[in-house]
Coordinates of C-alpha atoms in Angstrom, one line a residue:
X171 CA 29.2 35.8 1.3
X172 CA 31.2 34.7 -1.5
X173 CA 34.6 35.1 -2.5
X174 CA 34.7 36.7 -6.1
X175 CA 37.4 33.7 -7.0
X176 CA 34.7 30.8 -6.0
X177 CA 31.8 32.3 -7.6
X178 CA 30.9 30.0 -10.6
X179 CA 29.4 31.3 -14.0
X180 CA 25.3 31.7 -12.7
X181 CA 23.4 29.0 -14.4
X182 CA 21.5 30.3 -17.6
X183 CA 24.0 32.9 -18.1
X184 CA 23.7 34.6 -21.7
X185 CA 24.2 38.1 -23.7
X186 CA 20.3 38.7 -23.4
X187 CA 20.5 38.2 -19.5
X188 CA 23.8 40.3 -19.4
X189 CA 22.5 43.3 -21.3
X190 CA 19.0 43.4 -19.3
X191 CA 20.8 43.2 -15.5
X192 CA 23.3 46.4 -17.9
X193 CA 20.1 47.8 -18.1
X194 CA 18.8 47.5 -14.6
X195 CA 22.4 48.5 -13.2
X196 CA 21.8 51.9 -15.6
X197 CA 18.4 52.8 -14.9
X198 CA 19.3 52.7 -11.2
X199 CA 22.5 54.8 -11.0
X200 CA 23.6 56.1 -14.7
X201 CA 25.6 54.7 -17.1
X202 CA 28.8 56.2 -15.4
X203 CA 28.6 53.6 -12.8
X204 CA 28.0 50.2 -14.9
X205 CA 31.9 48.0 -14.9
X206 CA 32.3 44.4 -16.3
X207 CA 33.1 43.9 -12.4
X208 CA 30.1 45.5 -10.9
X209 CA 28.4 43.7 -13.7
X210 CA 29.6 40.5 -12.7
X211 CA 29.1 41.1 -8.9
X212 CA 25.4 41.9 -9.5
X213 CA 25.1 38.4 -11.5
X214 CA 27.4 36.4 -8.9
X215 CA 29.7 35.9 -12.0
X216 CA 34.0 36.4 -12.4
X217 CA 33.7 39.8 -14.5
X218 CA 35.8 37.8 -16.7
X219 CA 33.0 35.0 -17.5
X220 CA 30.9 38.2 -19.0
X221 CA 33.9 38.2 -21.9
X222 CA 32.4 35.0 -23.3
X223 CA 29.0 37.1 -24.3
X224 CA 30.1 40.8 -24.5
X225 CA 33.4 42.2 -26.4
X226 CA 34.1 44.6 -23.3
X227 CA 32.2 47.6 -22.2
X228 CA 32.0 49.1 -25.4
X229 CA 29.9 46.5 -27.0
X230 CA 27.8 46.3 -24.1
X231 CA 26.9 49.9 -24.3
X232 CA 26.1 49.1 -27.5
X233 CA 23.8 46.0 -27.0
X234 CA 22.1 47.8 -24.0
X235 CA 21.1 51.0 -26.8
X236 CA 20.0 48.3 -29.4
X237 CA 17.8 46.2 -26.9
X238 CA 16.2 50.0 -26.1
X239 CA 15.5 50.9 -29.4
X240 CA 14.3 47.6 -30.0
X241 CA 11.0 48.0 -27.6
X242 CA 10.1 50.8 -29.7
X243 CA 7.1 50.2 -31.7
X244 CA 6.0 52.5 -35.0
X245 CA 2.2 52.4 -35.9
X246 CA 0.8 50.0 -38.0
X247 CA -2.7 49.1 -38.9
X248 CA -3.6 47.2 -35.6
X249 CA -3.2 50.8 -33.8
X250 CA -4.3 53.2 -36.4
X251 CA -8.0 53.4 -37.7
X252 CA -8.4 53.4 -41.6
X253 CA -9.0 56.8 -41.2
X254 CA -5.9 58.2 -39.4
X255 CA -3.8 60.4 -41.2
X256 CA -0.4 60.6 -40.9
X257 CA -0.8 63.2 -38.1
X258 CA -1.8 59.9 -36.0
X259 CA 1.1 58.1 -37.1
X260 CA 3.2 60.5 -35.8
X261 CA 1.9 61.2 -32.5
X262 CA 1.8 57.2 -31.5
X263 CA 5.5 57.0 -32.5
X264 CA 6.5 60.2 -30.8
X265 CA 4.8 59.2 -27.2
X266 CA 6.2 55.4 -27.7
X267 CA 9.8 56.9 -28.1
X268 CA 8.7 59.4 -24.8
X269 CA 8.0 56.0 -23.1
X270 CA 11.1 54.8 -23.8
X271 CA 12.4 58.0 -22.3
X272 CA 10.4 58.4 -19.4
X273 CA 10.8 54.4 -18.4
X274 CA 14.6 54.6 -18.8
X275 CA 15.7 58.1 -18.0
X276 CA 19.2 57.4 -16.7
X277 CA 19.6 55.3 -20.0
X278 CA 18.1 57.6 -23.1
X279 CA 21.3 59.9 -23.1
X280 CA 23.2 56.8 -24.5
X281 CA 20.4 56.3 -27.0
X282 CA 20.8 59.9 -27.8
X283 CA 24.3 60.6 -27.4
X284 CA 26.3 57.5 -28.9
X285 CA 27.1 57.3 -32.3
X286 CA 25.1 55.2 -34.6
X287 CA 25.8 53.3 -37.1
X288 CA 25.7 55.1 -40.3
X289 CA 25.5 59.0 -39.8
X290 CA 22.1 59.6 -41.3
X291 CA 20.7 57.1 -39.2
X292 CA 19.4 59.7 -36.1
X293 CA 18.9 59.0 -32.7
X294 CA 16.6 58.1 -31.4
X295 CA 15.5 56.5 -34.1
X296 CA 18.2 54.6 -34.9
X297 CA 17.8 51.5 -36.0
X298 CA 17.1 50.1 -39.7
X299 CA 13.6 48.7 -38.4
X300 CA 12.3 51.9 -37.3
X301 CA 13.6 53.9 -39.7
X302 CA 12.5 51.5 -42.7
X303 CA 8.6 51.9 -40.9
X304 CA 9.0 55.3 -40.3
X305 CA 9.4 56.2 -44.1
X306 CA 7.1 53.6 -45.2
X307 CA 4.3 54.9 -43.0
X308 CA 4.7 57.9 -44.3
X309 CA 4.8 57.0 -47.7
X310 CA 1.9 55.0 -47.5
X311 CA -0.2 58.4 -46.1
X312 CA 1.1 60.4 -49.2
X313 CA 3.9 61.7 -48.2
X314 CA 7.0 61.7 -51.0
X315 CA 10.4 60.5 -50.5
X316 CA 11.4 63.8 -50.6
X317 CA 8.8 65.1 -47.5
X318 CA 9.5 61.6 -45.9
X319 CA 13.1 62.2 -45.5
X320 CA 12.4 65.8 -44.5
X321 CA 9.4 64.7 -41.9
X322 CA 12.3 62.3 -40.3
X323 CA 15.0 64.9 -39.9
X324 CA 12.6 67.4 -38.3
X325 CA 11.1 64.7 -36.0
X326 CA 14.4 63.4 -34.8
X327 CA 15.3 66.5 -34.2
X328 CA 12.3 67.4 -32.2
X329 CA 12.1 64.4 -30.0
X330 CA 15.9 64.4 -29.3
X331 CA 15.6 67.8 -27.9
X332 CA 12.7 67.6 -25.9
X333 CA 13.4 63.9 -24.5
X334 CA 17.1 64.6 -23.6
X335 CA 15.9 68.1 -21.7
X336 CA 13.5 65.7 -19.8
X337 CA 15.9 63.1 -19.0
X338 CA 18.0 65.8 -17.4
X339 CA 15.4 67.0 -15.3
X340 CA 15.2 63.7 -13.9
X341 CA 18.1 63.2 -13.0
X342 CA 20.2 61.7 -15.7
X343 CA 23.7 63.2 -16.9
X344 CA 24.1 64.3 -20.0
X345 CA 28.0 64.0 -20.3
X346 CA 29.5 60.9 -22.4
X347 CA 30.2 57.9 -20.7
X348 CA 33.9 57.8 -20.4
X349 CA 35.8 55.4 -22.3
X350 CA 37.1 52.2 -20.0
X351 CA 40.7 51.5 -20.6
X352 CA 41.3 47.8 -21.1
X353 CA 37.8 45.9 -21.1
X354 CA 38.1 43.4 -23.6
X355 CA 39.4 45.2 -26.9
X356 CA 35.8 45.9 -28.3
X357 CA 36.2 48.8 -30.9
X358 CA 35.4 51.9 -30.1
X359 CA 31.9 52.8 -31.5
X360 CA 30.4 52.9 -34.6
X361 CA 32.7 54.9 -36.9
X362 CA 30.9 54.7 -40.0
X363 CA 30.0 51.2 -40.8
X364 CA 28.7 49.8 -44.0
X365 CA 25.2 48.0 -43.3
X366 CA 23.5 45.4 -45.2
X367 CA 20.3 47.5 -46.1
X368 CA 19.2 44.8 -48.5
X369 CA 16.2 44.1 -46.6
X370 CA 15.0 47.6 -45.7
X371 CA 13.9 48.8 -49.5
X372 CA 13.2 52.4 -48.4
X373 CA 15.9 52.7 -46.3
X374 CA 18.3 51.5 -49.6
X375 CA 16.9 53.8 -52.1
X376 CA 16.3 56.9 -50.2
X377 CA 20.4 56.3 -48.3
X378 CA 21.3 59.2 -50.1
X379 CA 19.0 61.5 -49.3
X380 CA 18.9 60.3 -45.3
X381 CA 22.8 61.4 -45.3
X382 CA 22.5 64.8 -47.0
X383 CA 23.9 67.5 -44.2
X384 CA 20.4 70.3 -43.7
X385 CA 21.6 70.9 -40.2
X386 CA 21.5 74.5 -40.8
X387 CA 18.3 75.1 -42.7
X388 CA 16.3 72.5 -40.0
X389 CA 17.5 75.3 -37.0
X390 CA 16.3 77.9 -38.9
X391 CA 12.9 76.2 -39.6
X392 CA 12.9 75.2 -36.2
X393 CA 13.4 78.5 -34.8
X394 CA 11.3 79.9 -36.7
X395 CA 8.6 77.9 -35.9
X396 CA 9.1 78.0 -32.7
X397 CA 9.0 81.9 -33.0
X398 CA 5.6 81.8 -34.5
X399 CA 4.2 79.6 -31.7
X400 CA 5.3 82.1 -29.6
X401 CA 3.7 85.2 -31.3
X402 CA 0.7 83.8 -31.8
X403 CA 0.7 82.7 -27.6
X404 CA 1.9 86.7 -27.1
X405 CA -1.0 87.7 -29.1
X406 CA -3.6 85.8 -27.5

């Protein structure tokens, strides 16, 4: 067995093989576990060669959330008959984001739990591609900014709750990842950043509206909700 001081840098090393061995590394034992040095053990690397592709832990937490988000796929006309409703829509994205869960369990808490980019944008949908489709699918089934924006609050809040509860149950830890002390200066993650939106057009105008603060009205209408599922269960 190797020495970890003659190990060369693996042929065909790169970011995108770095974050999907992260990936592998997480889904096996949680997040808590994954160093730049067991990183660089699993891919017969110096931990220090992994600098060249990855600011430090940090940004590789954050690469390893973006290429998870990234599989996820929001309806369009290929998987929606012409006369699907938005009710469709809704139910493709929300079982593609639970596949996401269910395939990565050990890894969704970080798509749930780290901060994104901009505060309106909610995890798990949290990336300007999925939230630009999002809206627009709704708005091309009638919905009005206004109902879109609401629709997106509600279902982020609905599949962060239900997914995180099931990634607990198997077996992932729902505690933030502690913060590594001197791996590679990477900033520490995503205080509010200013994005380039120019090229998500629903995104830009409705920005304002995404950021508004209804935390407290959407647990209301949430419990409540919920309370009228259950009386009309009680009452069956």
């Amino acid at each position: 067995m190797s020495s970890p001081s003659s190990r060369r840098p693996a042929v065909g090393l790169s970011r995108e093989r770095i974050v999907l061995t992260a990936i592998e590394m997480i889904d096996e034992k949680g997040a808590s576990t994954l160093t730049m040095r067991r990183l660089g053990t699993r891919l017969d690397v110096e931990a220090m060669s992994l600098y060249r592709y990855v600011n430090g832990r940090e940004d590789l937490l954050e690469a390893v959330v973006e290429a998870l988000v990234d599989t996820i796929e929001v309806p369009g006309p290929a998987e929606l008959q012409p006369v699907d409703g938005w009710q469709a829509f809704l139910q493709l994205l929300a079982h593609d984001v639970r596949r996401l869960a269910k395939e990565h369990p050990l890894a969704f808490p970080l798509v749930a739990t780290r901060h994104p980019a901009a505060p309106w944008l909610r995890p798990p949908l949290r990336s300007l591609r999925v939230v630009e489709a999002f809206l627009q699918g709704l708005r091309a089934r009638g919905f009005s900014d206004r109902q879109a924006v609401e629709a997106y609050r509600s279902f982020t809040s609905f599949l962060l709750g239900h997914l995180l509860l099931e990634s607990a149950v198997r077996g992932a830890s729902l505690s933030p990842v502690e913060e590594p002390l001197d791996e590679g200066g990477a900033d520490l993650p995503n205080q509010d950043q200013e994005l380039d939106v120019e090229n998500y057009p629903t995104v830009a105008r409705l920005r304002t509206s995404l950021a508004e603060d209804h935390a407290d009205e959407e647990f209301e209408e949430a419990l409540e909700h919920l309370l009228v599922r259950l009386d009309l269960e009680h009452a069956q």
